[in-house]
Tab-separated table of C-alpha atoms and ligand atoms in Angstrom:
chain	number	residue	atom	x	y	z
A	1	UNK	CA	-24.550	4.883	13.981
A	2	UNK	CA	-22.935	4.409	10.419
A	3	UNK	CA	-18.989	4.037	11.188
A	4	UNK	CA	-16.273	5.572	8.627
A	5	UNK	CA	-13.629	3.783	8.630
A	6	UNK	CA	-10.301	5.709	7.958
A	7	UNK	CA	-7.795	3.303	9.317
A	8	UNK	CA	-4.057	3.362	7.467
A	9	UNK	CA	-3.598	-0.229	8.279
A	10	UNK	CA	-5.410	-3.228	8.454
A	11	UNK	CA	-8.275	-1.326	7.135
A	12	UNK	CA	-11.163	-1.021	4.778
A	13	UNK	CA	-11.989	-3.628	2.677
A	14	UNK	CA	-15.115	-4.214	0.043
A	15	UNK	CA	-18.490	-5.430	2.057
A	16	UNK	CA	-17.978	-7.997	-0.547
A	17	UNK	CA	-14.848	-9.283	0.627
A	18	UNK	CA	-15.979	-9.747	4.738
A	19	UNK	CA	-19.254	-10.686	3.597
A	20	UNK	CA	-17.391	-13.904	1.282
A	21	UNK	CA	-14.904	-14.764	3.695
A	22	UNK	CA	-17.561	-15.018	6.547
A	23	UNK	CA	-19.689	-17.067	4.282
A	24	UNK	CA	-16.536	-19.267	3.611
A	25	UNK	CA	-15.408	-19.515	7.275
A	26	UNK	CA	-18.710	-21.415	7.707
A	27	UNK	CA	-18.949	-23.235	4.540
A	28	UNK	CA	-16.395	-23.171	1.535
A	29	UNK	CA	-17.016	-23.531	-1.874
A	30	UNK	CA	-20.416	-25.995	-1.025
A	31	UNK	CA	-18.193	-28.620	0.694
A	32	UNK	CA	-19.373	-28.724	3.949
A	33	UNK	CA	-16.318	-27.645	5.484
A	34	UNK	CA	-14.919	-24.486	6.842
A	35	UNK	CA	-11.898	-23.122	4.726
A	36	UNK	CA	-10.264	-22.831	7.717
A	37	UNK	CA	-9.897	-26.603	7.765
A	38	UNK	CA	-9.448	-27.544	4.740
A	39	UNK	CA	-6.511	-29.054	2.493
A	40	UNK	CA	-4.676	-25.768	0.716
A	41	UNK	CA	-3.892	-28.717	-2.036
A	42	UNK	CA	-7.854	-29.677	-2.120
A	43	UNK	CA	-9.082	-28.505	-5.551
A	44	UNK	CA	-11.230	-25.950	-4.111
A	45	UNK	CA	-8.160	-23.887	-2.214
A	46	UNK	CA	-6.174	-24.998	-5.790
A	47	UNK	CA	-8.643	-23.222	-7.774
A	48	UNK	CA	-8.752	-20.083	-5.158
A	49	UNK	CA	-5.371	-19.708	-5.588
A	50	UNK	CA	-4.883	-19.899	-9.509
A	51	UNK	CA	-7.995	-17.393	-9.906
A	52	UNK	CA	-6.337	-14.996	-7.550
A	53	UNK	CA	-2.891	-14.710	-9.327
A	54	UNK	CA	-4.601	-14.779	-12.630
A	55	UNK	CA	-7.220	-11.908	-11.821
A	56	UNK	CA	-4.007	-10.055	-10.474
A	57	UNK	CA	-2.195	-10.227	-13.666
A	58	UNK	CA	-5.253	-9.428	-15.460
A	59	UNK	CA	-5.895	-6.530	-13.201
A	60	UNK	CA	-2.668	-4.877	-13.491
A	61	UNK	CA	-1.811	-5.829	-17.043
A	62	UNK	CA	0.700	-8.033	-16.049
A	63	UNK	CA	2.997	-9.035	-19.343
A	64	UNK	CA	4.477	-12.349	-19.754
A	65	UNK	CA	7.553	-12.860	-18.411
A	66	UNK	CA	6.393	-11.880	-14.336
A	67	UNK	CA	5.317	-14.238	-12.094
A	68	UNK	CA	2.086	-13.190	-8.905
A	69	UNK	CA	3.423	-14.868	-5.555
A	70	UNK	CA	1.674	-14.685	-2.302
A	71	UNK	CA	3.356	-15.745	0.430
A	72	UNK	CA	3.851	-14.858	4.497
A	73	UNK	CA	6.068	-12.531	6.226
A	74	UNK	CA	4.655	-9.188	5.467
A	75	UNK	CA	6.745	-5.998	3.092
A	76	UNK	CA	9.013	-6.177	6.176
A	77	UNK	CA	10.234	-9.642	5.159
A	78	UNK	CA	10.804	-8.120	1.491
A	79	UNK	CA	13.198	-5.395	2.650
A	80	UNK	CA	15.045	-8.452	2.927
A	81	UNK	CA	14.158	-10.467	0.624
A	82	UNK	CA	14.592	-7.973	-2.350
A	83	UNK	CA	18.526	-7.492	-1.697
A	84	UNK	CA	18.795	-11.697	-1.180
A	85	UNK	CA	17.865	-12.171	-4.232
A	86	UNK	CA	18.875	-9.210	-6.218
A	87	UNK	CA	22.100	-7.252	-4.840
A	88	UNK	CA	25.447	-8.598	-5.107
A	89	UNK	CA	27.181	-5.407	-4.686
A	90	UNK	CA	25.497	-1.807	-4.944
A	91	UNK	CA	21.927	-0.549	-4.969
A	92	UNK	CA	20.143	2.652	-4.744
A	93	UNK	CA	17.327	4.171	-2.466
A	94	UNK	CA	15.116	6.752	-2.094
A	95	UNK	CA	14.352	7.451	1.299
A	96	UNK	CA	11.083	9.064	1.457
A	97	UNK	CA	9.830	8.158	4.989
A	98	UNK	CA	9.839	5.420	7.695
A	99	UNK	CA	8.937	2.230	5.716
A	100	UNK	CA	11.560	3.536	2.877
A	101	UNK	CA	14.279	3.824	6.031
A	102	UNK	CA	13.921	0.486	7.079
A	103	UNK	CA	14.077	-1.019	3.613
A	104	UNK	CA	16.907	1.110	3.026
A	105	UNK	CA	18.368	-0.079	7.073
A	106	UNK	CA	17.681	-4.029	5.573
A	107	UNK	CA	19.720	-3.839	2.624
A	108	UNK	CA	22.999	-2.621	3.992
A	109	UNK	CA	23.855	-5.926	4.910
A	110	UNK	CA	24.054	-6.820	2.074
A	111	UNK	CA	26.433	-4.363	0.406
A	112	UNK	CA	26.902	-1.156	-0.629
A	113	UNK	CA	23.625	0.757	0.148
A	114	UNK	CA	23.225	4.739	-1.946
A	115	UNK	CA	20.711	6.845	-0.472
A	116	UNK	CA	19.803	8.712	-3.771
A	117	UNK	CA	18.158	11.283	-1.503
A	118	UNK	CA	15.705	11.789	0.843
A	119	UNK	CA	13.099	14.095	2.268
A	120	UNK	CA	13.886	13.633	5.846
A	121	UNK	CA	14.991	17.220	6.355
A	122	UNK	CA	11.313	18.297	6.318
A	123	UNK	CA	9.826	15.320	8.478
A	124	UNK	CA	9.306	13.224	4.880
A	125	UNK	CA	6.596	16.031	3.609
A	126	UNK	CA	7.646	16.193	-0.225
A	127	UNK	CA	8.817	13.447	-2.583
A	128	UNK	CA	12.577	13.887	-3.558
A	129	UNK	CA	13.294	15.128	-7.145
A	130	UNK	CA	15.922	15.806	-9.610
A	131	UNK	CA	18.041	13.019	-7.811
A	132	UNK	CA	20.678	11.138	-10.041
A	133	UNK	CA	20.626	6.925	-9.491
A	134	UNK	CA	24.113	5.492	-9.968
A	135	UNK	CA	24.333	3.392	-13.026
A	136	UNK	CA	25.816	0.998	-11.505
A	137	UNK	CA	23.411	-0.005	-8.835
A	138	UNK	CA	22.073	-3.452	-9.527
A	139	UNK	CA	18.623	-1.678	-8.588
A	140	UNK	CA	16.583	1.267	-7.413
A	141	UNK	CA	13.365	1.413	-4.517
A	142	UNK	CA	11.273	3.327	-4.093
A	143	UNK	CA	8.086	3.371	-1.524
A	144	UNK	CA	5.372	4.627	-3.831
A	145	UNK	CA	3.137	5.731	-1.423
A	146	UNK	CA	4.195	6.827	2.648
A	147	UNK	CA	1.686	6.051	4.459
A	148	UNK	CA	2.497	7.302	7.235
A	149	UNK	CA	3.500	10.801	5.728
A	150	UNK	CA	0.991	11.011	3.303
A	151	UNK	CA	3.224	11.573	-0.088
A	152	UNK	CA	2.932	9.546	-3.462
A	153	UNK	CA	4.788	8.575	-6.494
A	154	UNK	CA	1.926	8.735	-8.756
A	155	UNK	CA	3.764	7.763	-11.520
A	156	UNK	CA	5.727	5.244	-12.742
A	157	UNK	CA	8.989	6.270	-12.936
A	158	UNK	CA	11.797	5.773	-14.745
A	159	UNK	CA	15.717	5.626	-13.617
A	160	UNK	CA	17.914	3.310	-16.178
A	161	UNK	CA	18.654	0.939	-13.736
A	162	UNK	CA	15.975	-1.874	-12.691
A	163	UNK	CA	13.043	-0.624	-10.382
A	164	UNK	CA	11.541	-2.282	-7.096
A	165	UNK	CA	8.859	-0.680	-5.774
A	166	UNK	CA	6.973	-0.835	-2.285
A	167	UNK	CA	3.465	-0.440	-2.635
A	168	UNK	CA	1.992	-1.574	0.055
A	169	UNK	CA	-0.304	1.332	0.560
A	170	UNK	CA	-1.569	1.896	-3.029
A	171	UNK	CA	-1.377	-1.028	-5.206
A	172	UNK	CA	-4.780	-1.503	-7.248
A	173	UNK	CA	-5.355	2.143	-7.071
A	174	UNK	CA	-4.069	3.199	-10.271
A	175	UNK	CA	-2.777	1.505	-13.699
A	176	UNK	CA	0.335	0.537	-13.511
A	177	UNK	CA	2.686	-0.070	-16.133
A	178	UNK	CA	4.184	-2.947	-14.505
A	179	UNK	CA	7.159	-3.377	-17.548
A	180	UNK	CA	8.767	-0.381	-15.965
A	181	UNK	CA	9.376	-2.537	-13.047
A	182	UNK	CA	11.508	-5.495	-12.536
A	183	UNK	CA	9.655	-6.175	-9.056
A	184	UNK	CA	6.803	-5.051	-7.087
A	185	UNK	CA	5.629	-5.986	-3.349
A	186	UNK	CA	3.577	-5.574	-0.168
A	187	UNK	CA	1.635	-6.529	2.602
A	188	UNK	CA	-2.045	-7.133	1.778
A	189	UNK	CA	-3.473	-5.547	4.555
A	190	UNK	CA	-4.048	-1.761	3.088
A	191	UNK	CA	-6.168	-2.166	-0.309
A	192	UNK	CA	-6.260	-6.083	-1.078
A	193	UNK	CA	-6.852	-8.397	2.258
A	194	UNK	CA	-7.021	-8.682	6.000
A	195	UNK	CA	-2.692	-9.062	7.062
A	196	UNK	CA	-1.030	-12.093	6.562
A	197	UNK	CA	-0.336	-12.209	3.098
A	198	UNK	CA	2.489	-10.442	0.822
A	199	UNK	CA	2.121	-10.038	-2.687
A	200	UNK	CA	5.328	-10.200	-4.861
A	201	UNK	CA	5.139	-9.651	-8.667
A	202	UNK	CA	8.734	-10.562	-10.703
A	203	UNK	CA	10.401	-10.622	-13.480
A	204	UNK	CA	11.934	-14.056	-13.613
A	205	UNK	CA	15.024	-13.480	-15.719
A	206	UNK	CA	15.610	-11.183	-13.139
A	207	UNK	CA	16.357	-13.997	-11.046
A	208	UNK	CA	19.558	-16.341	-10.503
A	209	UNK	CA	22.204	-14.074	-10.580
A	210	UNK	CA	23.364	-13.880	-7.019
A	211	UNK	CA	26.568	-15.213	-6.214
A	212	UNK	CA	25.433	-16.316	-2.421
A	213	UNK	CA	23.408	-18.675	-1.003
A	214	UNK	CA	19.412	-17.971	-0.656
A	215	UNK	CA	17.571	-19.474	2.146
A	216	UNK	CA	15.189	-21.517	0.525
A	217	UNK	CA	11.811	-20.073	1.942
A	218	UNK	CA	13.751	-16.489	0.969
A	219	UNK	CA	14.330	-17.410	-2.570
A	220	UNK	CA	11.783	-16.201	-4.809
A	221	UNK	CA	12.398	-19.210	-7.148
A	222	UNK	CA	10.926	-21.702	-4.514
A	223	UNK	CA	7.906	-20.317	-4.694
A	224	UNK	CA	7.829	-19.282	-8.448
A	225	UNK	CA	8.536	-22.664	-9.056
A	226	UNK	CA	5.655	-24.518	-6.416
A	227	UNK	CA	3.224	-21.749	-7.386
A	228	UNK	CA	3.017	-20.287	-3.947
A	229	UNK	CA	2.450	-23.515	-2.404
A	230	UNK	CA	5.718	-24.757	-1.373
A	231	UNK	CA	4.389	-24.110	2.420
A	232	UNK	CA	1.035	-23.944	3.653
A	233	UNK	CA	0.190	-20.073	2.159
A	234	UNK	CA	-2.208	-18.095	4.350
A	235	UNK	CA	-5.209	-19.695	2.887
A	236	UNK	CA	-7.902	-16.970	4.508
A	237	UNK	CA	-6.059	-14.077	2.866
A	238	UNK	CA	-5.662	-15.344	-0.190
A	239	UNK	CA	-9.301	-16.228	-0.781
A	240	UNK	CA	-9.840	-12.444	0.722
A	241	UNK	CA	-7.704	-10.715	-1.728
A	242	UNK	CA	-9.687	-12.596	-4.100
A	243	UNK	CA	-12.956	-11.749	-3.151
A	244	UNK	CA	-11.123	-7.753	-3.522
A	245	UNK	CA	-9.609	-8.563	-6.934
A	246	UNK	CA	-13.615	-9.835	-8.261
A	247	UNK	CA	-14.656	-6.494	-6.585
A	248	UNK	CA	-12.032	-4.622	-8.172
A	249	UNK	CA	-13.195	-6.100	-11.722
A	250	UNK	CA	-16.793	-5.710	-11.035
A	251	UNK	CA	-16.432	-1.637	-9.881
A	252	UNK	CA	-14.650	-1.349	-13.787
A	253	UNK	CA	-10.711	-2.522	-13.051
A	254	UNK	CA	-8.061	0.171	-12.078
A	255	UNK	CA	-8.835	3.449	-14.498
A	256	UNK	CA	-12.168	3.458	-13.084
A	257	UNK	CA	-10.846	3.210	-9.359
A	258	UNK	CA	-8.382	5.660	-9.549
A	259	UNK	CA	-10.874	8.278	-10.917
A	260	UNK	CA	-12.233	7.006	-7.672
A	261	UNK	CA	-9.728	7.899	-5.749
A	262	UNK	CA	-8.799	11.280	-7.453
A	263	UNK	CA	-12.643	12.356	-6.884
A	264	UNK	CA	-12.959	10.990	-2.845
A	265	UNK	CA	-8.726	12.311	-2.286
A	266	UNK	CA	-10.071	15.706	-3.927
A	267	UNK	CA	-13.038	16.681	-1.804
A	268	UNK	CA	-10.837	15.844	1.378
A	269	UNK	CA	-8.023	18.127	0.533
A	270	UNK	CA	-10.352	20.731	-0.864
A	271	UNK	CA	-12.122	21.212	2.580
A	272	UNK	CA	-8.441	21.084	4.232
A	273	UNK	CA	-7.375	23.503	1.951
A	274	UNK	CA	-10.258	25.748	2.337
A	275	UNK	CA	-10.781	25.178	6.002
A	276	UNK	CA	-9.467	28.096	8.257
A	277	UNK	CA	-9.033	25.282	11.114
A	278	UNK	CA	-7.013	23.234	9.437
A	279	UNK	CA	-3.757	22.925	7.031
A	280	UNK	CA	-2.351	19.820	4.938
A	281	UNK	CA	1.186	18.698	5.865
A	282	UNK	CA	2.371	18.037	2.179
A	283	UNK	CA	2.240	21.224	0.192
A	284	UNK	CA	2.648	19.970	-3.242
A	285	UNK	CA	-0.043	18.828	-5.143
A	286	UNK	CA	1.382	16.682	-7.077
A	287	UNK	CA	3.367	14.542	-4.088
A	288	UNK	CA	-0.035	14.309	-2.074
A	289	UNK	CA	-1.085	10.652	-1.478
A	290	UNK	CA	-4.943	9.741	-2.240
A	291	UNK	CA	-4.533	7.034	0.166
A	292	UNK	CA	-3.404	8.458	2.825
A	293	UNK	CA	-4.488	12.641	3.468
A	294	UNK	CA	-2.502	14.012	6.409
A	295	UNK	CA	-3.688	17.332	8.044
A	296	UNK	CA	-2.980	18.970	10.836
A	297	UNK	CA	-4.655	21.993	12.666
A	298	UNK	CA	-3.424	25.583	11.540
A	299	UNK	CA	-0.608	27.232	14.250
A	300	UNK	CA	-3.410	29.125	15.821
A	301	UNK	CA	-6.368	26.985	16.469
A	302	UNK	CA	-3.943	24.318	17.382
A	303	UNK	CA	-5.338	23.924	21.296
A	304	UNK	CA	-8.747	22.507	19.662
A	305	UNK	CA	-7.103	19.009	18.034
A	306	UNK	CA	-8.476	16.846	20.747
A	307	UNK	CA	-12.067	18.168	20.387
A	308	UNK	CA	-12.067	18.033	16.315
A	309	UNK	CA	-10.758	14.207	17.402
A	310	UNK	CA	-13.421	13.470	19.846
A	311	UNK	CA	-15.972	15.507	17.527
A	312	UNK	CA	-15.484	13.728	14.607
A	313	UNK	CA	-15.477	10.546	16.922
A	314	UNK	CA	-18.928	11.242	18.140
A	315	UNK	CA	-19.969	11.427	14.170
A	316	UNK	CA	-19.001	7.851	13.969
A	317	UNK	CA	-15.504	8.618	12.177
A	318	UNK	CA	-12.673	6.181	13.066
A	319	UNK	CA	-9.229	5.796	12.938
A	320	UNK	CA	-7.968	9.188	11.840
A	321	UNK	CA	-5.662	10.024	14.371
A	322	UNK	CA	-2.438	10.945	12.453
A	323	UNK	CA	0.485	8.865	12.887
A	324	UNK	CA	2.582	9.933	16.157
A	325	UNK	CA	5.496	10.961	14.089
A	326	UNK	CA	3.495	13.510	12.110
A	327	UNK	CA	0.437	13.991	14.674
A	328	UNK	CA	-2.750	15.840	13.959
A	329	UNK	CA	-5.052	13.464	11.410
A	330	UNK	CA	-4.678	11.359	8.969
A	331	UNK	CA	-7.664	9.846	6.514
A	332	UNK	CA	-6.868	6.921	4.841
A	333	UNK	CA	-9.158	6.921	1.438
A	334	UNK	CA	-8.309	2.990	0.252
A	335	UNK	CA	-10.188	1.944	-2.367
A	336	UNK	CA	-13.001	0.226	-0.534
A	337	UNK	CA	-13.690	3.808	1.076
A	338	UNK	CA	-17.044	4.857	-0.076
A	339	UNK	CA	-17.392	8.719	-1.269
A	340	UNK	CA	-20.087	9.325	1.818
A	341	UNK	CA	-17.508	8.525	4.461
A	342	UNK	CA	-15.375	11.431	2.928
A	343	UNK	CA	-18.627	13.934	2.854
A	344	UNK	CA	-19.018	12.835	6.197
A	345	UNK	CA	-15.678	13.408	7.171
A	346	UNK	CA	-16.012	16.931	5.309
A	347	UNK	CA	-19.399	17.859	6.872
A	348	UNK	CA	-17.583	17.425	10.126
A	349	UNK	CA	-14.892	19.441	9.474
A	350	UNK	CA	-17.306	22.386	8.181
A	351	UNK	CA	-19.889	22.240	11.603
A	352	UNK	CA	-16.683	22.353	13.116
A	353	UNK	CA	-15.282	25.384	12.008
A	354	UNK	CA	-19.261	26.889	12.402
A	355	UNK	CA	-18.732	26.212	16.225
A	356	UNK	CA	-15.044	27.783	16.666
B	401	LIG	C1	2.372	-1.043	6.243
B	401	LIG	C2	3.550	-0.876	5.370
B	401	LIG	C3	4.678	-1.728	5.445
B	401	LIG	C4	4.783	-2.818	6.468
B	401	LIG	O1	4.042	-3.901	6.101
B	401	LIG	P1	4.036	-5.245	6.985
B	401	LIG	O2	3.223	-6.146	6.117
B	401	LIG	O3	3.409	-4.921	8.301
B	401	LIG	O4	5.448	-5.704	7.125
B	401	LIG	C5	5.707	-1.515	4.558
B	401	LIG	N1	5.660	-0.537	3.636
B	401	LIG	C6	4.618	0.302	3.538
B	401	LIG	C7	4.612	1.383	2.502
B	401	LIG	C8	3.531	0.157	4.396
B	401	LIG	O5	2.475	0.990	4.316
C-alpha cells in the first residue's frame, strides 16, 4: 500500500534525493568508490560541496556579504553557538514554543537574556504580537516556524535590532528576504536532508566583535574561513541537501514551492475546519504553520482519537500522531509532500466522519 509520510522530523524528502544518495552510496560521481569512503578533500566531495552552498545562495537570494556553512551539531548546537559569537551583554527572545525555550534557556549564560514575550499562557497556540524589542539588545530570535505547535512567522519581520532566526522547520518553503537577517540556521533534517547536518547563513561583518574567547570548532569564522571543511563535514548530508536544493530548482525555486505549500496546507485545514470531528489547535489564520497542521478532535467526539489514529493508519498514513505536549495529530506538509498524500489524508478524515 502507498505510504504518506507525515513525519515532523527526520522526514520527507524528494524521491530524487534517496534515489541519488543510494546511487552514490554504491558508486559516487563514476569513481568506483562509495561516497561513504571517500576523501571529503577529493575533487568530487570538493565540487559537492561548492555546488551545494552556491545553489543555496542562489535559492534564497542570498546577497553578498553572507556566507552558507554546513557543519555538525544540529540547531541545538546553535542555541549556543548564536550567543558565542554574537552577545556580549543583552539580547532579546521570543518565546513561541519548546525549541524557542531552549534557545532562549542556552543563551542565559551568556548574559542578560529578555523574553520579549511569549505565547506559553495558551500551550504556544498563537504567535506573540505587538511586543516591543529593547534597543539595546545586541540581537533578536525568533523560531519561525514551531513545529511542534504548529504556528508560523510567515513573514520576515522587522525589529531595529539585528535578527536570528530558527528555521529549522521551514526554510526553502518560502522567499526569504535574507537582508532582513543578520543570521539564519537549522538542522537539515525537516525540508533539506536526512540529520546530521546544520545549515548556518551569516553576515560576516557581523562577526568579531565578542570580547571572549570562542572555541574554535564554535566560532563561525573557522569555518567561514576553511569553507566548511575545517573538520571532516557530514559528507552524506551534504550531497543530500544537494540532491534537495537541484530538486528545489527543478520544481521552479521557492515562489513556486510556497504556492505549493499554501495549496497542500489549505486543503488540510479546510477539511479540519469543516470537519464536525475535528478542530485545529491554532485559531488564527494567519499564525498557522503550512509545515506543520496540528488538530485535535472536537470536546465531544474526543473518545474516538485512537480509532481516527489506527484508521488513518490502516490507509497507509504515517507519522501523524501529534506531539505529546499538544496530543491529538499533527501533519507535517514539508515540501517534498506530494498534494495526494494530503487528499488522502482528507479522504480519510471525510469516511471517517461518514462512519461516526
Ligand atoms: C527539530 C528542531 C530543532 C532541533 O534540531 P536538532 O537538529 O535536532 O538539534 C530546533 N528548532 C526547531 C524549530 C526544530 O524544528
Amino acid at each position: 500500500m502507498k505510504k504518506h509520510n507525515f513525519y515532523a522530523g527526520p522526514s520527507i524528502l524528494p524521491e530524487d534525493t534517496i534515489k541519488n544518495t543510494a546511487d552514490a552510496v554504491l558508486n559516487f560521481a563514476g569513481t568506483g568508490l562509495s561516497l561513504l569512503e571517500v576523501s571529503h578533500r577529493g575533487k568530487e566531495f570538493v565540487a559537492v560541496m561548492d555546488q551545494a552552498q552556491a545553489l543555496f545562495k542562489e535559492l534564497l537570494d542570498i546577497p553578498e556579504g553572507y556566507e552558507v556553512l554546513f557543519v555538525g551539531g544540529g540547531a541545538s548546537t546553535q542555541f549556543c553557538m548564536v550567543p558565542y559569537n554574537l552577545m556580549n551583554k543583552k539580547a532579546a527572545y521570543l518565546n513561541t514554543g519548546a525549541w524557542a525555550n531552549k534557545a532562549l534557556k542556552e543563551a542565559k549564560g551568556f548574559g542578560e537574556v529578555v523574553e520579549v514575550a511569549t505565547s506559553k499562557d495558551k500551550n504556544y497556540s498563537y504567535i506573540p504580537k505587538n511586543y516591543e524589542v529593547p534597543v539595546d539588545a545586541e540581537y533578536f530570535h525568533i523560531t519561525t516556524n514551531n513545529t511542534i505547535y504548529g504556528t508560523e512567522i510567515k513573514k520576515d519581520i522587522e525589529v531595529g535590532v539585528p535578527l536570528i532566526a530558527d528555521m529549522s522547520s521551514d526554510i526553502f518553503s518560502r522567499p526569504v528576504d535574507v537582508s532582513k537577517y543578520t543570521l539564519i540556521y537549522g538542522g537539515a533534517q525537516k525540508n533539506l536532508a536526512p540529520s546530521g547536518v546544520t545549515f548556518v547563513i551569516v553576515k560576516k561583518d557581523a562577526l568579531g566583535k565578542m570580547e571572549r574567547h570562542i572555541p574554535t570548532m564554535l566560532d563561525y569564522r573557522t569555518h567561514i574561513e576553511k569553507g566548511s571543511m575545517f573538520n571532516t563535514p557530514p559528507v552524506l548530508p551534504v550531497f543530500s541537501a544537494l540532491q534537495t536544493l537541484n530538486w528545489l530548482k527543478e520544481k521552479g525555486g521557492l515562489v513556486a514551492m510556497e504556492k505549493r505549500n499554501i495549496e497542500k496546507a489549505g486543503i488540510l485545514y479546510d477539511e479540519i475546519d469543516r470537519n464536525r470531528l475535528f478542530k485545529a489547535t491554532v485559531n488564527d489564520l494567519e499564525d498557522r504553520s503550512l509545515m506543520n497542521i496540528c488538530f485535535v478532535m472536537n470536546d465531544e467526539y474526543k473518545e474516538l482519537e485512537k480509532d481516527f489514529f489506527d484508521f488513518a493508519t490502516a490507509q497507509g498514513m504515517v507519522g501523524i500522531k501529534g506531539h505529546r505536549s499538544v496530543g491529538g495529530f499533527r501533519a507535517s506538509t514539508y515540501n517534498a509532500l506530494p498534494k495526494e498524500s494530503v487528499e488522502a489524508l482528507v479522504a480519510a478524515m471525510k469516511e471517517f466522519e461518514v462512519k461516526h
